[in-house]
Amino acid sequence: PAADEALLQQVLGEPGAAQRRAIAKTITLLESTRSDHRQRADALLTHLLPHSGRSFRLGVSGVPGVGKSTFIEALGLFLIAQGHRVAVLAVDPSSSVSGGSILGDKTRMEQLSVHPQAYIRPSPSSGTLGGVAEKTREAMLVCEAAGYDIVIVETVGVGQSETAVAGMTDLYVLLQLPNAGDDLQAIKKGVMELADLVVINKADIDPAAATRAQAQITSSLRLLSQHGSPDHAHHDDKVWHPQVLQFSALKAEGLDRFWQAVSSFRELQTANGRLQARRRRQALAWMWDSLHAGLRHRFTQHPAVAAQLGRITREVEAGTLPASTAARQLLTLFSPEPPVSH
Amino acid sequence: PAADEALLQQVLGEPGAAQRRAIAKTITLLESTRSDHRQRADALLTHLLPHSGRSFRLGVSGVPGVGKSTFIEALGLFLIAQGHRVAVLAVDPSSSVSGGSILGDKTRMEQLSVHPQAYIRPSPSSGTLGGVAEKTREAMLVCEAAGYDIVIVETVGVGQSETAVAGMTDLYVLLQLPNAGDDLQAIKKGVMELADLVVINKADIDPAAATRAQAQITSSLRLLSQHGSPDHAHHDDKVWHPQVLQFSALKAEGLDRFWQAVSSFRELQTANGRLQARRRRQALAWMWDSLHAGLRHRFTQHPAVAAQLGRITREVEAGTLPASTAARQLLTLFSPEPPVSH
């Protein structure tokens, strides 16, 4: 429609209040569950896509209390002072329950949230992590098309949201407190091995503990990389080796060194082709995640399946029907093709 | 068919050469990719299911070189001496490539493999972990119906096979070498937190290192459980706390203590209802794994999807089509229902 053409021009147009409103409207369309909205959002996204992708995408995660908001506010203002435009998005699958915990974050980022060169959007409040992540990925494309050249995607350390954020960003930062055992939790959850940078936050409170944590995590990362992916090999200087930095968000100490590390990462990954490869891989993984969610949705909504799923599930639970046989029966109900072999 | 009725009676009949052949024939049927075989296997499984489930299911994993075969042979002979019948199955998704690495294991279990009270079956050689795991789960039901009261499922530490094995057994044992860093690898892969028992194998070679490893892993398990699942809480003696044992398979030292721990686990989990709950959960998860694999297979084999998947994948990779839009287009090709929202 003509209205969407105007919306498109405003998103792609000059920074200012009109662009800001257009971005918000576009994101609202793509977060809508109405299928006509969804179709308009698809058309808008396809037109915006050629203008997206020119930002640097930074993922930031850390457990509640680690100081994410303070870190992001300090970083955002630092980057704006250097001439960047900064978008901050969030992935928080719990926000649909809590009514939007990241809205709290937004008000906590007092200066950044009112800055004309910053755009902050709370987490979409959808039911599943997959849905939340998908809408955040799409919102990222909108912000990029509008000329935001740094996109920060933050997440609280809940469930698999760190994996989702690492899967949509160029560089993934894990914020840690200088506490014993915290690194083990991150290793356990598989988050540590996703990290391109680990930042020991609130280092000023206990410098000795921060230094111990830095040494401990550096040693863990080295051990993890020994049998790990070739990305993390320590003998090849053409690939990035994850670094551990200390930081004090409260005093904004260490921002220079942090951004220097980010810039080194970006240069290296651009030169060795891994940045583009990572984005291609992410786009494909995103497509398959959407496909799997969509297939599962269609399957459970299929009338013949919906009519039998409860009974068959109970029989499998009760141990009177083999699970594999149950699956084949349900697949046959879903579509009358011959049973598949896999 | 009448032949399958005879097969069924032989599986459920007296132990001996005829039963052994019937088990092998039934497993061959369920491993077959022919759909008529598959249908016969489904019918057989449904008849065998009421006779299954009365065994104790033990998962054993560990990296190559940890001494799995020697451990399992020692354990199997120990159990047979106590009057048990022992089946050993394997999950090795790489066996289709290597031509069956577990066959090597079978010949390494020299005494167990020829024992009349033992049944050893190499890993099915299918392409995907899901397929291999499914056939192993089904083979387990066949062995149980034939009266094997201890089923050991082993896996090499490749990919996600440990998770698959932990997901089909009552108790999951992780074998570890007394090397620094090995426990970190297991934590990283999420395997440590699956373990109900950790066994430091080859403890005799370096007793001091084994004792250090035991203390280290015990402490790691405690740290992991602090924020972990309520299953692993350390203040409640009605739930199982993962234990770390030393073992020397070569000298068969420690088998008594190991089996004592297994028996305590079994009693506790039976009394608190967690054993049955775990099996119900596993059966449901298995059904959904099969459903997802089947849905994906039907999707990629659908003529309209197959015709477009290559082009759409390339556009997503090239960044000219948003991944979410691509997914919606492909889902519409798959079936002409209105696009889903999730």
Short mmCIF file of N, CA and C in Angstrom, two decimals, chain A residues 16 70 153 170 184 186 203 206 240 262 297 306 339 341:
data_model
loop_
_atom_site.label_atom_id
_atom_site.label_comp_id
_atom_site.label_asym_id
_atom_site.label_seq_id
_atom_site.Cartn_x
_atom_site.Cartn_y
_atom_site.Cartn_z
N GLY A 16 15.78 11.58 12.62
CA GLY A 16 14.93 12.58 13.26
C GLY A 16 13.67 11.93 13.79
N THR A 70 24.22 -0.54 32.82
CA THR A 70 25.25 0.48 33.04
C THR A 70 26.35 0.35 32.00
N VAL A 153 22.68 -6.02 20.87
CA VAL A 153 21.57 -6.88 21.28
C VAL A 153 21.91 -7.46 22.64
N ASP A 170 27.78 -10.24 15.37
CA ASP A 170 29.12 -10.44 14.83
C ASP A 170 30.13 -10.76 15.93
N LEU A 184 32.25 -21.24 35.86
CA LEU A 184 31.86 -22.64 35.69
C LEU A 184 30.41 -22.73 35.19
N ALA A 186 28.94 -20.51 33.38
CA ALA A 186 28.95 -20.11 31.97
C ALA A 186 29.48 -21.23 31.09
N ALA A 203 35.00 -4.44 38.24
CA ALA A 203 36.35 -4.82 38.67
C ALA A 203 36.83 -3.91 39.79
N ASP A 206 36.45 -5.07 43.78
CA ASP A 206 37.46 -5.94 44.39
C ASP A 206 38.51 -6.27 43.34
N TRP A 240 40.85 -15.21 15.57
CA TRP A 240 40.67 -14.50 16.83
C TRP A 240 40.79 -15.44 18.02
N VAL A 262 37.33 -4.76 20.35
CA VAL A 262 36.24 -4.98 19.39
C VAL A 262 36.70 -4.63 17.98
N HIS A 297 4.18 -26.00 14.34
CA HIS A 297 2.90 -25.32 14.53
C HIS A 297 1.82 -25.94 13.63
N ALA A 306 -4.49 -33.04 15.87
CA ALA A 306 -4.98 -32.45 17.11
C ALA A 306 -5.97 -33.38 17.80
N PRO A 339 4.61 -43.89 5.12
CA PRO A 339 5.49 -43.59 6.25
C PRO A 339 6.91 -43.36 5.76
N SER A 341 11.06 -43.11 6.05
CA SER A 341 12.16 -43.76 6.76
C SER A 341 13.26 -42.73 6.94
#
